[in-house]
Amino acid sequence: MGLSYAEENYLKAILKLSGSPDGTVSTNAIAAQLDTSAASVTDMLKKLSDKELITYQRYKGASLTDDGQRIATTLVRKHRLWEVFLVQSLGMTWDEVHEIAEELEHIQSDRLIDRLDHFLGHPKFDPHGDPIPNAQGKYTLRAQIPLSELKPGQEGIVIGVREDETSFLKHLNEKGLTLGKSIKVITNDDYDNTLSLQVEGHELNLSGKVARNIMIKTT
Ligand SMILES: [Zn+2]
């Protein structure tokens, strides 16, 4: 089935927002995610519903059908494999690959993506620590909690980020908070979640907003 980039991006947005396969997502949430108007979201949802990729109920929102779910998961798989390729094989940094992968994910070739997966050694996580669905659409899950939820004295390792925007990742580069770094929480402000941390020998402060988007495996 030939889909436009826009149609594919809607399926991906619904998958991202739904959290679970049968979760329903509101029109407003999709509009906010894709930075567009509720009216254009409604038009697109009708189109995707006609193609039986989503179930759309007025006033309630949209959920993915099995076909929609499969296509959206494949897009995520392609996106994350391309990100691994760009970092691992082309030597790019984790803050410069997301936008390029947003384009590469739309290339339609199952053979290409299978070869890419094989070439990369079947990676399970992308450069941001996000799990890569396998060819059957299954993710590798692991225990992780947001840095903002750690208590003073707790220690862990940075294993992922929830945000892959360039500006956010550059900010982490400046702070020296990249994947694999060991951290220890010194203080965590009850009111606004401002944290002071020890990161491999040096101390730094972090806002609650940033800390919420950093995923930790506690040690
Ligand atoms: Zn990305």
PDB file of C-alpha atoms and ligand atoms in Angstrom:
ATOM      1  CA  MET A   1       0.000   0.000   0.000  1.00  0.00           C
ATOM      2  CA  GLY A   2       1.504   3.326  -1.028  1.00  0.00           C
ATOM      3  CA  LEU A   3       1.151   5.910   1.709  1.00  0.00           C
ATOM      4  CA  SER A   4       2.283   9.536   1.675  1.00  0.00           C
ATOM      5  CA  TYR A   5       4.930  10.751   4.112  1.00  0.00           C
ATOM      6  CA  ALA A   6       2.224  12.693   5.922  1.00  0.00           C
ATOM      7  CA  GLU A   7       0.031   9.619   6.323  1.00  0.00           C
ATOM      8  CA  GLU A   8       2.969   7.641   7.671  1.00  0.00           C
ATOM      9  CA  ASN A   9       3.854  10.415  10.106  1.00  0.00           C
ATOM     10  CA  TYR A  10       0.306  10.415  11.461  1.00  0.00           C
ATOM     11  CA  LEU A  11       0.445   6.664  12.096  1.00  0.00           C
ATOM     12  CA  LYS A  12       3.748   7.105  13.898  1.00  0.00           C
ATOM     13  CA  ALA A  13       2.382   9.984  15.988  1.00  0.00           C
ATOM     14  CA  ILE A  14      -0.667   7.935  17.034  1.00  0.00           C
ATOM     15  CA  LEU A  15       1.587   5.015  17.990  1.00  0.00           C
ATOM     16  CA  LYS A  16       3.811   7.331  20.021  1.00  0.00           C
ATOM     17  CA  LEU A  17       0.906   8.964  21.835  1.00  0.00           C
ATOM     18  CA  SER A  18      -1.149   5.837  22.440  1.00  0.00           C
ATOM     19  CA  GLY A  19       1.392   4.102  24.664  1.00  0.00           C
ATOM     20  CA  SER A  20      -0.491   0.829  24.217  1.00  0.00           C
ATOM     21  CA  PRO A  21      -1.609  -0.868  20.976  1.00  0.00           C
ATOM     22  CA  ASP A  22      -5.335  -0.252  21.499  1.00  0.00           C
ATOM     23  CA  GLY A  23      -5.011   3.159  23.138  1.00  0.00           C
ATOM     24  CA  THR A  24      -7.199   5.911  21.751  1.00  0.00           C
ATOM     25  CA  VAL A  25      -5.581   9.266  21.043  1.00  0.00           C
ATOM     26  CA  SER A  26      -7.461  12.560  20.914  1.00  0.00           C
ATOM     27  CA  THR A  27      -7.479  14.828  17.871  1.00  0.00           C
ATOM     28  CA  ASN A  28      -5.999  17.643  19.966  1.00  0.00           C
ATOM     29  CA  ALA A  29      -3.121  15.502  21.175  1.00  0.00           C
ATOM     30  CA  ILE A  30      -2.251  14.587  17.574  1.00  0.00           C
ATOM     31  CA  ALA A  31      -2.532  18.239  16.491  1.00  0.00           C
ATOM     32  CA  ALA A  32      -0.123  19.269  19.257  1.00  0.00           C
ATOM     33  CA  GLN A  33       2.306  16.451  18.458  1.00  0.00           C
ATOM     34  CA  LEU A  34       2.420  17.289  14.745  1.00  0.00           C
ATOM     35  CA  ASP A  35       2.144  21.037  15.259  1.00  0.00           C
ATOM     36  CA  THR A  36      -0.911  21.398  13.039  1.00  0.00           C
ATOM     37  CA  SER A  37      -4.589  22.382  13.355  1.00  0.00           C
ATOM     38  CA  ALA A  38      -7.330  20.145  14.726  1.00  0.00           C
ATOM     39  CA  ALA A  39      -9.217  20.607  11.449  1.00  0.00           C
ATOM     40  CA  SER A  40      -6.435  19.173   9.322  1.00  0.00           C
ATOM     41  CA  VAL A  41      -6.009  16.307  11.799  1.00  0.00           C
ATOM     42  CA  THR A  42      -9.695  15.452  11.435  1.00  0.00           C
ATOM     43  CA  ASP A  43      -9.370  15.389   7.626  1.00  0.00           C
ATOM     44  CA  MET A  44      -6.391  13.070   7.797  1.00  0.00           C
ATOM     45  CA  LEU A  45      -8.007  10.774  10.351  1.00  0.00           C
ATOM     46  CA  LYS A  46     -10.949  10.275   8.007  1.00  0.00           C
ATOM     47  CA  LYS A  47      -8.563   9.351   5.200  1.00  0.00           C
ATOM     48  CA  LEU A  48      -6.661   6.864   7.360  1.00  0.00           C
ATOM     49  CA  SER A  49      -9.926   5.441   8.591  1.00  0.00           C
ATOM     50  CA  ASP A  50     -11.065   4.881   4.978  1.00  0.00           C
ATOM     51  CA  LYS A  51      -7.838   2.956   4.411  1.00  0.00           C
ATOM     52  CA  GLU A  52      -8.621   0.893   7.524  1.00  0.00           C
ATOM     53  CA  LEU A  53      -5.371   1.879   9.216  1.00  0.00           C
ATOM     54  CA  ILE A  54      -7.110   3.485  12.169  1.00  0.00           C
ATOM     55  CA  THR A  55     -10.442   3.354  13.937  1.00  0.00           C
ATOM     56  CA  TYR A  56     -11.762   6.883  14.223  1.00  0.00           C
ATOM     57  CA  GLN A  57     -14.595   7.968  16.454  1.00  0.00           C
ATOM     58  CA  ARG A  58     -15.722  11.579  16.437  1.00  0.00           C
ATOM     59  CA  TYR A  59     -15.187  13.335  19.786  1.00  0.00           C
ATOM     60  CA  LYS A  60     -13.210  10.378  21.044  1.00  0.00           C
ATOM     61  CA  GLY A  61     -10.227  10.102  18.741  1.00  0.00           C
ATOM     62  CA  ALA A  62      -8.243   7.514  16.852  1.00  0.00           C
ATOM     63  CA  SER A  63      -6.634   4.164  17.539  1.00  0.00           C
ATOM     64  CA  LEU A  64      -4.498   2.042  15.219  1.00  0.00           C
ATOM     65  CA  THR A  65      -5.900  -1.081  13.555  1.00  0.00           C
ATOM     66  CA  ASP A  66      -3.622  -4.122  13.297  1.00  0.00           C
ATOM     67  CA  ASP A  67      -2.463  -2.951   9.856  1.00  0.00           C
ATOM     68  CA  GLY A  68      -1.876   0.588  11.113  1.00  0.00           C
ATOM     69  CA  GLN A  69       0.025  -0.743  14.091  1.00  0.00           C
ATOM     70  CA  ARG A  70       2.249  -2.885  11.880  1.00  0.00           C
ATOM     71  CA  ILE A  71       3.073  -0.005   9.522  1.00  0.00           C
ATOM     72  CA  ALA A  72       3.785   2.414  12.386  1.00  0.00           C
ATOM     73  CA  THR A  73       6.025  -0.115  14.160  1.00  0.00           C
ATOM     74  CA  THR A  74       7.945  -0.738  10.930  1.00  0.00           C
ATOM     75  CA  LEU A  75       8.536   3.012  10.601  1.00  0.00           C
ATOM     76  CA  VAL A  76       9.916   3.122  14.133  1.00  0.00           C
ATOM     77  CA  ARG A  77      12.124   0.138  13.330  1.00  0.00           C
ATOM     78  CA  LYS A  78      13.486   1.795  10.189  1.00  0.00           C
ATOM     79  CA  HIS A  79      13.986   5.138  11.927  1.00  0.00           C
ATOM     80  CA  ARG A  80      15.992   3.634  14.766  1.00  0.00           C
ATOM     81  CA  LEU A  81      18.065   1.322  12.562  1.00  0.00           C
ATOM     82  CA  TRP A  82      19.015   4.278  10.371  1.00  0.00           C
ATOM     83  CA  GLU A  83      20.025   6.224  13.471  1.00  0.00           C
ATOM     84  CA  VAL A  84      22.329   3.353  14.496  1.00  0.00           C
ATOM     85  CA  PHE A  85      23.786   3.286  10.988  1.00  0.00           C
ATOM     86  CA  LEU A  86      24.439   7.036  10.959  1.00  0.00           C
ATOM     87  CA  VAL A  87      26.239   6.913  14.317  1.00  0.00           C
ATOM     88  CA  GLN A  88      27.942   3.537  14.141  1.00  0.00           C
ATOM     89  CA  SER A  89      28.903   3.391  10.468  1.00  0.00           C
ATOM     90  CA  LEU A  90      29.085   7.025   9.397  1.00  0.00           C
ATOM     91  CA  GLY A  91      30.492   8.454  12.615  1.00  0.00           C
ATOM     92  CA  MET A  92      27.786  11.037  13.180  1.00  0.00           C
ATOM     93  CA  THR A  93      26.870  12.151  16.717  1.00  0.00           C
ATOM     94  CA  TRP A  94      23.641  11.308  18.551  1.00  0.00           C
ATOM     95  CA  ASP A  95      22.424  14.886  18.306  1.00  0.00           C
ATOM     96  CA  GLU A  96      22.597  15.085  14.506  1.00  0.00           C
ATOM     97  CA  VAL A  97      20.827  11.926  13.335  1.00  0.00           C
ATOM     98  CA  HIS A  98      17.133  12.269  14.208  1.00  0.00           C
ATOM     99  CA  GLU A  99      16.153  14.686  11.443  1.00  0.00           C
ATOM    100  CA  ILE A 100      17.952  12.625   8.786  1.00  0.00           C
ATOM    101  CA  ALA A 101      16.311   9.419  10.043  1.00  0.00           C
ATOM    102  CA  GLU A 102      12.927  11.170   9.781  1.00  0.00           C
ATOM    103  CA  GLU A 103      13.507  11.161   6.011  1.00  0.00           C
ATOM    104  CA  LEU A 104      15.238   7.800   5.622  1.00  0.00           C
ATOM    105  CA  GLU A 105      12.443   5.981   7.479  1.00  0.00           C
ATOM    106  CA  HIS A 106      10.121   6.528   4.512  1.00  0.00           C
ATOM    107  CA  ILE A 107      12.197   4.489   2.035  1.00  0.00           C
ATOM    108  CA  GLN A 108      10.068   1.530   1.007  1.00  0.00           C
ATOM    109  CA  SER A 109      12.214  -1.568   0.809  1.00  0.00           C
ATOM    110  CA  ASP A 110      11.909  -4.514   3.154  1.00  0.00           C
ATOM    111  CA  ARG A 111      15.051  -5.984   1.630  1.00  0.00           C
ATOM    112  CA  LEU A 112      17.047  -2.834   2.332  1.00  0.00           C
ATOM    113  CA  ILE A 113      15.980  -2.717   5.956  1.00  0.00           C
ATOM    114  CA  ASP A 114      16.644  -6.424   6.542  1.00  0.00           C
ATOM    115  CA  ARG A 115      20.116  -6.021   5.061  1.00  0.00           C
ATOM    116  CA  LEU A 116      20.722  -2.937   7.164  1.00  0.00           C
ATOM    117  CA  ASP A 117      19.645  -4.787  10.331  1.00  0.00           C
ATOM    118  CA  HIS A 118      21.968  -7.668   9.485  1.00  0.00           C
ATOM    119  CA  PHE A 119      24.853  -5.325   8.581  1.00  0.00           C
ATOM    120  CA  LEU A 120      24.532  -3.561  11.945  1.00  0.00           C
ATOM    121  CA  GLY A 121      24.464  -6.869  13.854  1.00  0.00           C
ATOM    122  CA  HIS A 122      20.770  -6.738  14.852  1.00  0.00           C
ATOM    123  CA  PRO A 123      21.065  -3.891  17.375  1.00  0.00           C
ATOM    124  CA  LYS A 124      18.391  -3.802  20.094  1.00  0.00           C
ATOM    125  CA  PHE A 125      18.705  -0.104  20.996  1.00  0.00           C
ATOM    126  CA  ASP A 126      19.227   3.091  19.017  1.00  0.00           C
ATOM    127  CA  PRO A 127      21.792   5.824  19.859  1.00  0.00           C
ATOM    128  CA  HIS A 128      19.252   7.441  22.213  1.00  0.00           C
ATOM    129  CA  GLY A 129      18.663   4.211  24.121  1.00  0.00           C
ATOM    130  CA  ASP A 130      15.264   3.575  22.538  1.00  0.00           C
ATOM    131  CA  PRO A 131      14.433  -0.080  21.818  1.00  0.00           C
ATOM    132  CA  ILE A 132      14.392  -1.123  18.153  1.00  0.00           C
ATOM    133  CA  PRO A 133      11.434  -3.354  17.277  1.00  0.00           C
ATOM    134  CA  ASN A 134      12.569  -6.572  15.560  1.00  0.00           C
ATOM    135  CA  ALA A 135      11.153  -7.771  12.228  1.00  0.00           C
ATOM    136  CA  GLN A 136       8.177  -9.247  14.142  1.00  0.00           C
ATOM    137  CA  GLY A 137       7.500  -5.897  15.813  1.00  0.00           C
ATOM    138  CA  LYS A 138       8.715  -6.968  19.264  1.00  0.00           C
ATOM    139  CA  TYR A 139      10.641  -4.556  21.487  1.00  0.00           C
ATOM    140  CA  THR A 140      13.329  -5.396  24.034  1.00  0.00           C
ATOM    141  CA  LEU A 141      12.162  -3.909  27.324  1.00  0.00           C
ATOM    142  CA  ARG A 142      14.388  -3.126  30.281  1.00  0.00           C
ATOM    143  CA  ALA A 143      13.919  -1.591  33.705  1.00  0.00           C
ATOM    144  CA  GLN A 144      14.522   2.165  33.666  1.00  0.00           C
ATOM    145  CA  ILE A 145      13.246   5.184  35.564  1.00  0.00           C
ATOM    146  CA  PRO A 146      13.405   8.917  34.861  1.00  0.00           C
ATOM    147  CA  LEU A 147      16.317  10.644  36.593  1.00  0.00           C
ATOM    148  CA  SER A 148      13.828  13.055  38.164  1.00  0.00           C
ATOM    149  CA  GLU A 149      12.438  10.208  40.301  1.00  0.00           C
ATOM    150  CA  LEU A 150      15.739   9.245  41.911  1.00  0.00           C
ATOM    151  CA  LYS A 151      16.195  10.005  45.605  1.00  0.00           C
ATOM    152  CA  PRO A 152      19.328  11.571  47.116  1.00  0.00           C
ATOM    153  CA  GLY A 153      22.009   8.919  47.462  1.00  0.00           C
ATOM    154  CA  GLN A 154      20.694   6.769  44.617  1.00  0.00           C
ATOM    155  CA  GLU A 155      23.109   5.821  41.854  1.00  0.00           C
ATOM    156  CA  GLY A 156      22.685   4.641  38.291  1.00  0.00           C
ATOM    157  CA  ILE A 157      23.750   4.700  34.678  1.00  0.00           C
ATOM    158  CA  VAL A 158      22.273   6.829  31.887  1.00  0.00           C
ATOM    159  CA  ILE A 159      20.718   4.357  29.440  1.00  0.00           C
ATOM    160  CA  GLY A 160      18.336   6.477  27.417  1.00  0.00           C
ATOM    161  CA  VAL A 161      16.689   9.789  26.622  1.00  0.00           C
ATOM    162  CA  ARG A 162      13.031  10.465  25.931  1.00  0.00           C
ATOM    163  CA  GLU A 163      13.685  13.364  23.625  1.00  0.00           C
ATOM    164  CA  ASP A 164      15.834  13.209  20.506  1.00  0.00           C
ATOM    165  CA  GLU A 165      15.721  16.871  19.470  1.00  0.00           C
ATOM    166  CA  THR A 166      19.145  18.287  18.605  1.00  0.00           C
ATOM    167  CA  SER A 167      18.952  21.163  21.119  1.00  0.00           C
ATOM    168  CA  PHE A 168      18.169  18.829  24.022  1.00  0.00           C
ATOM    169  CA  LEU A 169      20.986  16.414  23.135  1.00  0.00           C
ATOM    170  CA  LYS A 170      23.487  19.259  22.658  1.00  0.00           C
ATOM    171  CA  HIS A 171      22.532  20.457  26.136  1.00  0.00           C
ATOM    172  CA  LEU A 172      23.337  16.997  27.501  1.00  0.00           C
ATOM    173  CA  ASN A 173      26.645  16.966  25.601  1.00  0.00           C
ATOM    174  CA  GLU A 174      27.568  20.241  27.306  1.00  0.00           C
ATOM    175  CA  LYS A 175      26.679  18.771  30.700  1.00  0.00           C
ATOM    176  CA  GLY A 176      28.636  15.586  29.927  1.00  0.00           C
ATOM    177  CA  LEU A 177      25.502  13.506  30.457  1.00  0.00           C
ATOM    178  CA  THR A 178      25.634  10.964  27.643  1.00  0.00           C
ATOM    179  CA  LEU A 179      24.686   7.278  27.462  1.00  0.00           C
ATOM    180  CA  GLY A 180      26.745   5.046  29.713  1.00  0.00           C
ATOM    181  CA  LYS A 181      27.666   7.774  32.239  1.00  0.00           C
ATOM    182  CA  SER A 182      27.459   6.885  35.941  1.00  0.00           C
ATOM    183  CA  ILE A 183      25.543   9.318  38.106  1.00  0.00           C
ATOM    184  CA  LYS A 184      24.753   9.785  41.776  1.00  0.00           C
ATOM    185  CA  VAL A 185      21.997  12.047  43.050  1.00  0.00           C
ATOM    186  CA  ILE A 186      23.083  14.428  45.793  1.00  0.00           C
ATOM    187  CA  THR A 187      19.893  16.468  46.201  1.00  0.00           C
ATOM    188  CA  ASN A 188      16.472  16.368  44.530  1.00  0.00           C
ATOM    189  CA  ASP A 189      14.269  19.367  45.284  1.00  0.00           C
ATOM    190  CA  ASP A 190      10.761  18.264  46.348  1.00  0.00           C
ATOM    191  CA  TYR A 191       9.149  21.349  44.878  1.00  0.00           C
ATOM    192  CA  ASP A 192      10.561  21.702  41.359  1.00  0.00           C
ATOM    193  CA  ASN A 193      12.699  18.553  40.958  1.00  0.00           C
ATOM    194  CA  THR A 194      15.910  20.547  40.495  1.00  0.00           C
ATOM    195  CA  LEU A 195      18.723  18.046  40.955  1.00  0.00           C
ATOM    196  CA  SER A 196      22.322  18.227  41.938  1.00  0.00           C
ATOM    197  CA  LEU A 197      24.313  15.271  40.697  1.00  0.00           C
ATOM    198  CA  GLN A 198      27.701  13.766  40.719  1.00  0.00           C
ATOM    199  CA  VAL A 199      28.689  12.631  37.226  1.00  0.00           C
ATOM    200  CA  GLU A 200      31.929  10.702  37.099  1.00  0.00           C
ATOM    201  CA  GLY A 201      33.783  12.934  39.523  1.00  0.00           C
ATOM    202  CA  HIS A 202      32.282  16.330  38.825  1.00  0.00           C
ATOM    203  CA  GLU A 203      29.175  17.947  40.189  1.00  0.00           C
ATOM    204  CA  LEU A 204      26.395  19.519  38.185  1.00  0.00           C
ATOM    205  CA  ASN A 205      22.881  20.899  38.524  1.00  0.00           C
ATOM    206  CA  LEU A 206      19.976  19.933  36.334  1.00  0.00           C
ATOM    207  CA  SER A 207      16.426  21.252  35.972  1.00  0.00           C
ATOM    208  CA  GLY A 208      13.496  18.934  36.641  1.00  0.00           C
ATOM    209  CA  LYS A 209      12.389  19.421  33.037  1.00  0.00           C
ATOM    210  CA  VAL A 210      15.632  17.992  31.692  1.00  0.00           C
ATOM    211  CA  ALA A 211      15.839  15.261  34.346  1.00  0.00           C
ATOM    212  CA  ARG A 212      12.407  13.923  33.409  1.00  0.00           C
ATOM    213  CA  ASN A 213      13.712  13.113  29.929  1.00  0.00           C
ATOM    214  CA  ILE A 214      16.784  11.167  31.016  1.00  0.00           C
ATOM    215  CA  MET A 215      16.331   7.455  31.696  1.00  0.00           C
ATOM    216  CA  ILE A 216      18.387   5.679  34.331  1.00  0.00           C
ATOM    217  CA  LYS A 217      19.142   2.079  35.191  1.00  0.00           C
ATOM    218  CA  THR A 218      19.725   2.127  38.924  1.00  0.00           C
ATOM    219  CA  THR A 219      22.762   0.327  40.278  1.00  0.00           C
TER     220      THR A 219
HETATM  221 ZN    ZN B   1      15.009   9.724  16.194  1.00  0.00          ZN
END
